[in-house]
Short mmCIF file of C-alpha atoms and ligand atoms in Angstrom, two decimals:
data_model
loop_
_atom_site.label_atom_id
_atom_site.label_comp_id
_atom_site.label_asym_id
_atom_site.label_seq_id
_atom_site.Cartn_x
_atom_site.Cartn_y
_atom_site.Cartn_z
CA MET A 1 -5.59 -12.61 0.68
CA LEU A 2 -9.17 -11.35 0.49
CA GLN A 3 -9.85 -12.95 3.87
CA ALA A 4 -6.80 -11.14 5.28
CA HIS A 5 -8.07 -7.78 3.93
CA LEU A 6 -11.50 -8.33 5.44
CA HIS A 7 -10.47 -9.53 8.89
CA PRO A 8 -10.95 -6.45 11.11
CA ASP A 9 -7.93 -7.19 13.35
CA TRP A 10 -5.33 -8.66 10.95
CA GLU A 11 -2.57 -6.43 9.62
CA ALA A 12 -1.45 -8.77 6.82
CA ALA A 13 -3.08 -7.19 3.75
CA SER A 14 -4.85 -4.11 5.14
CA ARG A 15 -4.54 -2.25 8.40
CA ARG A 16 -6.87 -3.02 11.30
CA HIS A 17 -10.29 -1.66 10.45
CA GLU A 18 -10.32 0.73 13.41
CA ASP A 19 -7.13 2.27 11.93
CA ILE A 20 -8.82 2.50 8.53
CA ASP A 21 -11.68 4.41 10.20
CA ARG A 22 -9.13 6.83 11.71
CA SER A 23 -7.33 7.13 8.39
CA VAL A 24 -10.51 7.97 6.48
CA GLU A 25 -11.46 10.51 9.11
CA TRP A 26 -8.05 12.18 8.68
CA LEU A 27 -8.22 12.05 4.86
CA SER A 28 -11.64 13.69 4.98
CA ARG A 29 -10.09 16.68 6.76
CA LEU A 30 -7.66 17.22 3.86
CA ILE A 31 -10.22 17.88 1.10
CA PRO A 32 -13.94 18.77 1.06
CA PRO A 33 -16.73 16.26 0.27
CA GLY A 34 -17.54 16.10 -3.42
CA SER A 35 -13.84 16.10 -4.37
CA SER A 36 -12.59 13.33 -6.65
CA ILE A 37 -10.35 10.65 -5.10
CA LEU A 38 -8.45 7.83 -6.79
CA ASP A 39 -7.28 5.00 -4.49
CA LEU A 40 -4.40 3.03 -6.02
CA GLY A 41 -4.27 -0.61 -4.88
CA CYS A 42 -7.70 -0.23 -3.29
CA GLY A 43 -8.02 -3.95 -2.44
CA PRO A 44 -11.62 -4.86 -1.59
CA GLY A 45 -12.56 -1.20 -1.10
CA LEU A 46 -12.10 -0.67 2.62
CA TYR A 47 -11.10 2.99 2.20
CA THR A 48 -13.10 3.73 -0.95
CA GLU A 49 -16.42 2.58 0.47
CA ARG A 50 -15.96 4.69 3.60
CA LEU A 51 -14.92 7.75 1.54
CA ALA A 52 -17.87 7.35 -0.84
CA THR A 53 -20.20 7.24 2.16
CA LEU A 54 -18.77 10.60 3.25
CA GLY A 55 -19.75 12.11 -0.12
CA TYR A 56 -16.56 11.89 -2.17
CA ASP A 57 -16.48 10.97 -5.85
CA VAL A 58 -14.34 7.85 -5.53
CA THR A 59 -12.51 5.57 -7.95
CA GLY A 60 -10.69 2.46 -6.73
CA LEU A 61 -8.17 0.60 -8.82
CA ASP A 62 -6.53 -2.76 -8.14
CA ILE A 63 -4.72 -5.53 -9.98
CA SER A 64 -6.57 -8.22 -7.99
CA ARG A 65 -9.64 -9.33 -9.93
CA ARG A 66 -11.05 -10.96 -6.79
CA SER A 67 -10.71 -7.82 -4.66
CA ILE A 68 -12.27 -5.65 -7.36
CA ALA A 69 -15.19 -8.07 -7.75
CA TYR A 70 -15.76 -7.97 -3.97
CA ALA A 71 -15.57 -4.15 -3.93
CA GLN A 72 -18.02 -3.79 -6.83
CA GLU A 73 -20.48 -6.11 -5.12
CA HIS A 74 -20.33 -4.32 -1.76
CA ASP A 75 -20.03 -0.67 -2.76
CA ARG A 76 -22.30 0.59 -5.53
CA GLN A 77 -21.33 4.23 -5.00
CA SER A 78 -17.67 4.09 -6.07
CA GLN A 79 -16.27 3.23 -9.46
CA TYR A 80 -13.88 0.26 -9.49
CA LEU A 81 -11.29 -0.63 -12.13
CA TYR A 82 -9.40 -3.89 -12.51
CA LYS A 83 -6.12 -2.36 -13.64
CA ASN A 84 -2.37 -2.13 -13.06
CA TYR A 85 -1.58 1.24 -11.49
CA LEU A 86 1.74 1.29 -13.36
CA GLU A 87 -0.40 1.78 -16.49
CA LEU A 88 -2.30 4.77 -15.09
CA ASP A 89 -3.35 7.11 -17.89
CA TYR A 90 -5.21 10.15 -16.53
CA THR A 91 -4.52 13.84 -16.99
CA GLU A 92 -5.58 16.37 -14.33
CA ALA A 93 -8.51 14.17 -13.30
CA PHE A 94 -8.35 13.88 -9.48
CA ASP A 95 -8.21 16.15 -6.43
CA MET A 96 -6.55 13.45 -4.35
CA ILE A 97 -4.74 10.18 -5.08
CA THR A 98 -3.93 7.69 -2.32
CA LEU A 99 -1.46 4.79 -2.20
CA ILE A 100 -1.87 3.36 1.29
CA TYR A 101 -0.27 0.55 3.26
CA CYS A 102 3.29 0.97 2.07
CA ASP A 103 2.91 -0.37 -1.47
CA TYR A 104 5.31 2.25 -2.81
CA GLY A 105 8.36 0.58 -1.24
CA ALA A 106 7.48 -2.77 -2.80
CA LEU A 107 8.10 -1.35 -6.28
CA THR A 108 11.41 -1.29 -8.12
CA GLN A 109 13.13 2.06 -8.57
CA SER A 110 12.06 2.34 -12.22
CA GLU A 111 8.45 1.44 -11.27
CA ARG A 112 8.47 4.06 -8.51
CA HIS A 113 9.70 6.72 -10.92
CA ALA A 114 7.12 5.76 -13.54
CA LEU A 115 4.34 5.82 -10.93
CA LEU A 116 5.36 9.24 -9.57
CA GLY A 117 5.22 10.67 -13.11
CA LYS A 118 1.81 9.15 -13.80
CA VAL A 119 0.34 10.22 -10.44
CA HIS A 120 1.61 13.77 -10.97
CA ARG A 121 -0.05 13.90 -14.40
CA ALA A 122 -3.31 12.42 -13.05
CA LEU A 123 -3.67 15.06 -10.32
CA LYS A 124 -5.41 18.36 -10.88
CA PRO A 125 -3.18 21.40 -10.19
CA GLY A 126 -2.91 21.71 -6.40
CA GLY A 127 -4.11 18.11 -5.97
CA LEU A 128 -2.78 15.88 -3.18
CA PHE A 129 -0.94 12.56 -3.29
CA ILE A 130 -1.05 10.64 0.00
CA MET A 131 1.49 7.83 0.29
CA ASP A 132 3.06 5.89 3.14
CA VAL A 133 6.24 3.82 3.38
CA PHE A 134 8.01 1.68 5.96
CA THR A 135 10.95 3.25 7.77
CA HIS A 136 14.35 1.89 8.84
CA GLN A 137 12.72 1.19 12.19
CA THR A 138 11.03 -1.90 10.73
CA ILE A 139 14.21 -3.68 9.63
CA ARG A 140 17.00 -2.07 11.65
CA SER A 141 17.57 -5.07 13.93
CA LYS A 142 16.90 -7.78 11.34
CA GLN A 143 19.58 -9.98 9.80
CA ASP A 144 19.62 -12.33 6.83
CA SER A 145 17.72 -15.40 7.98
CA THR A 146 15.93 -18.58 6.96
CA SER A 147 13.20 -20.50 8.77
CA TRP A 148 10.48 -23.03 8.15
CA SER A 149 7.16 -24.01 9.69
CA ALA A 150 4.51 -26.69 9.23
CA GLN A 151 1.02 -25.34 8.44
CA PRO A 152 -1.20 -28.41 8.89
CA ASP A 153 -4.41 -26.36 8.66
CA GLY A 154 -3.27 -24.06 5.85
CA GLY A 155 -2.37 -20.44 6.45
CA PHE A 156 -1.76 -17.07 4.84
CA TRP A 157 0.25 -18.39 1.88
CA HIS A 158 -1.92 -21.40 1.02
CA THR A 159 -5.29 -22.67 2.18
CA GLU A 160 -4.18 -26.35 2.03
CA PRO A 161 -1.79 -27.98 4.52
CA HIS A 162 1.74 -26.98 3.58
CA ILE A 163 5.34 -26.54 4.65
CA CYS A 164 6.33 -22.90 4.64
CA LEU A 165 9.97 -22.03 3.87
CA GLU A 166 10.89 -18.41 4.54
CA ALA A 167 14.02 -16.33 4.00
CA ALA A 168 14.86 -12.67 4.44
CA TYR A 169 17.83 -10.83 2.92
CA TYR A 170 19.01 -7.23 3.30
CA TYR A 171 20.73 -5.07 0.68
CA GLU A 172 21.83 -1.53 -0.15
CA ASP A 173 23.19 -0.60 3.27
CA HIS A 174 20.22 -2.27 4.98
CA THR A 175 17.61 -0.14 3.17
CA VAL A 176 16.15 -2.88 0.96
CA GLU A 177 14.59 -6.08 2.24
CA ALA A 178 13.72 -9.16 0.17
CA ARG A 179 11.39 -11.69 1.78
CA GLN A 180 11.02 -14.98 0.00
CA THR A 181 8.36 -17.53 0.88
CA VAL A 182 7.92 -20.99 -0.62
CA ALA A 183 4.71 -22.85 0.26
CA VAL A 184 5.03 -26.57 -0.46
CA THR A 185 1.74 -28.51 -0.53
CA ALA A 186 1.31 -32.22 -1.30
CA ASN A 187 1.12 -31.45 -5.03
CA GLU A 188 2.37 -27.95 -5.65
CA LEU A 189 5.05 -25.43 -4.86
CA HIS A 190 4.25 -21.70 -4.75
CA GLN A 191 6.94 -19.09 -4.49
CA TYR A 192 6.53 -15.44 -3.45
CA LEU A 193 9.12 -12.69 -3.35
CA ILE A 194 8.34 -9.37 -1.70
CA TRP A 195 10.73 -6.43 -1.91
CA ASN A 196 10.58 -3.52 0.48
CA THR A 197 12.61 -0.33 0.30
CA VAL A 198 12.56 1.63 3.56
CA TYR A 199 12.87 5.42 3.81
CA THR A 200 13.62 8.35 6.00
CA ARG A 201 11.88 11.69 5.59
CA GLU A 202 14.96 12.91 3.73
CA THR A 203 15.39 9.95 1.35
CA LEU A 204 11.70 9.93 0.45
CA ALA A 205 11.68 13.68 -0.16
CA ALA A 206 14.75 13.36 -2.39
CA GLU A 207 12.95 10.72 -4.44
CA VAL A 208 9.62 12.53 -4.94
CA LEU A 209 10.69 16.18 -5.35
CA PRO A 210 12.19 15.80 -8.87
CA TRP A 211 8.74 14.74 -10.13
CA GLY A 212 7.26 18.14 -9.40
CA PHE A 213 5.63 17.49 -6.03
CA GLN A 214 5.92 19.72 -2.98
CA VAL A 215 5.99 18.08 0.44
CA ASP A 216 2.88 19.62 2.00
CA SER A 217 3.17 17.80 5.36
CA VAL A 218 4.71 14.71 6.95
CA TYR A 219 3.15 12.28 9.45
CA ASP A 220 4.07 9.09 11.27
CA ASP A 221 1.28 7.15 9.56
CA SER A 222 -1.68 7.39 7.23
CA CYS A 223 -3.97 8.26 10.18
CA GLY A 224 -2.31 11.68 10.42
CA SER A 225 -0.34 10.99 13.63
CA PRO A 226 2.20 13.81 14.21
CA TYR A 227 5.67 13.11 12.79
CA THR A 228 8.21 11.87 15.36
CA GLY A 229 10.70 10.12 13.07
CA GLU A 230 10.53 7.07 15.33
CA ALA A 231 7.55 5.22 13.91
CA ASP A 232 7.51 2.11 11.70
CA THR A 233 5.92 4.13 8.91
CA LEU A 234 6.14 7.56 7.37
CA CYS A 235 3.32 9.26 5.48
CA PHE A 236 3.72 12.14 3.04
CA VAL A 237 1.04 14.52 1.88
CA LEU A 238 2.41 15.72 -1.45
CA ARG A 239 0.96 18.60 -3.44
CA LYS A 240 1.13 19.01 -7.22
C1 SAM B 301 -0.93 -4.19 0.92
S1 SAM B 301 -2.40 -4.26 -0.06
C2 SAM B 301 -3.16 -2.72 0.45
C3 SAM B 301 -4.60 -2.63 0.01
C4 SAM B 301 -5.33 -1.34 0.42
N1 SAM B 301 -4.61 -0.15 0.01
C5 SAM B 301 -5.57 -1.34 1.91
O1 SAM B 301 -4.75 -0.75 2.61
O2 SAM B 301 -6.55 -1.95 2.34
C6 SAM B 301 -1.77 -3.87 -1.68
C7 SAM B 301 -2.83 -3.82 -2.77
O3 SAM B 301 -2.25 -3.30 -3.96
C8 SAM B 301 -2.65 -4.11 -5.05
N2 SAM B 301 -1.61 -3.96 -6.08
C9 SAM B 301 -0.32 -4.39 -6.02
N3 SAM B 301 0.33 -4.05 -7.14
C10 SAM B 301 -0.57 -3.40 -7.93
C11 SAM B 301 -0.50 -2.81 -9.22
N4 SAM B 301 0.64 -2.83 -9.93
N5 SAM B 301 -1.60 -2.23 -9.72
C12 SAM B 301 -2.77 -2.21 -9.02
N6 SAM B 301 -2.89 -2.75 -7.78
C13 SAM B 301 -1.81 -3.33 -7.25
C14 SAM B 301 -2.79 -5.50 -4.45
O4 SAM B 301 -3.64 -6.31 -5.24
C15 SAM B 301 -3.39 -5.19 -3.10
O5 SAM B 301 -4.79 -5.11 -3.13
#
């Protein structure tokens, strides 16, 4: 996973690094240097390090011990916390909070509600929450399916040679996707289940507004591309 984050051209765990550069440039136009930023699910610090270099007071938080260790080693300017963002416990502490690369839709409904409440509390009055999600565009033409592949040299799901069994299922009027992967090595079996809820501008707004946010602006992605409603992602700038 760390290798996937760090590869400049892979989109498996983080966006391509040239997109991260564009994203950071856009984020830096939303608040002035010196402002405090909390990056939820910061991974190995690809955004945080760039933001710290631009003069922001940055905190990155991730549940991956390995990613946090890498970030701490490579970026001495930001503060990094090995922590579950569902246990966030700040009050009016940050000017901006980011949750980037569509992590929001991977949460259950109760987790999403809990997170929205905690993010709202953690923001200073007027603070911004930047979050992106996948849209219907990404799964519209997909059907329930199963497949398998041989990975003789290892791959994304396991470094050792393995057989990869994959399945995808669609629920809730084709708005929720479950992708199941089983990696079978010579000695072990590893199973992964990834949920993804997709949104429209309207369904995302309906979900976030009750938590006290205002929708400040809407974009096609977390690089600030103008909203068309036709992109694979949707990015909200929410204001407390
Ligand atoms: C798709 S990656 C995106 C990483 C980073 N935002 C980026 O775009 O480079 C999701 C990240 O969220 C982290 N994560 C997932 N669930 C988490 C949780 N409950 N608390 C903290 N971090 C979490 C993962 O460890 C991973 O680093």
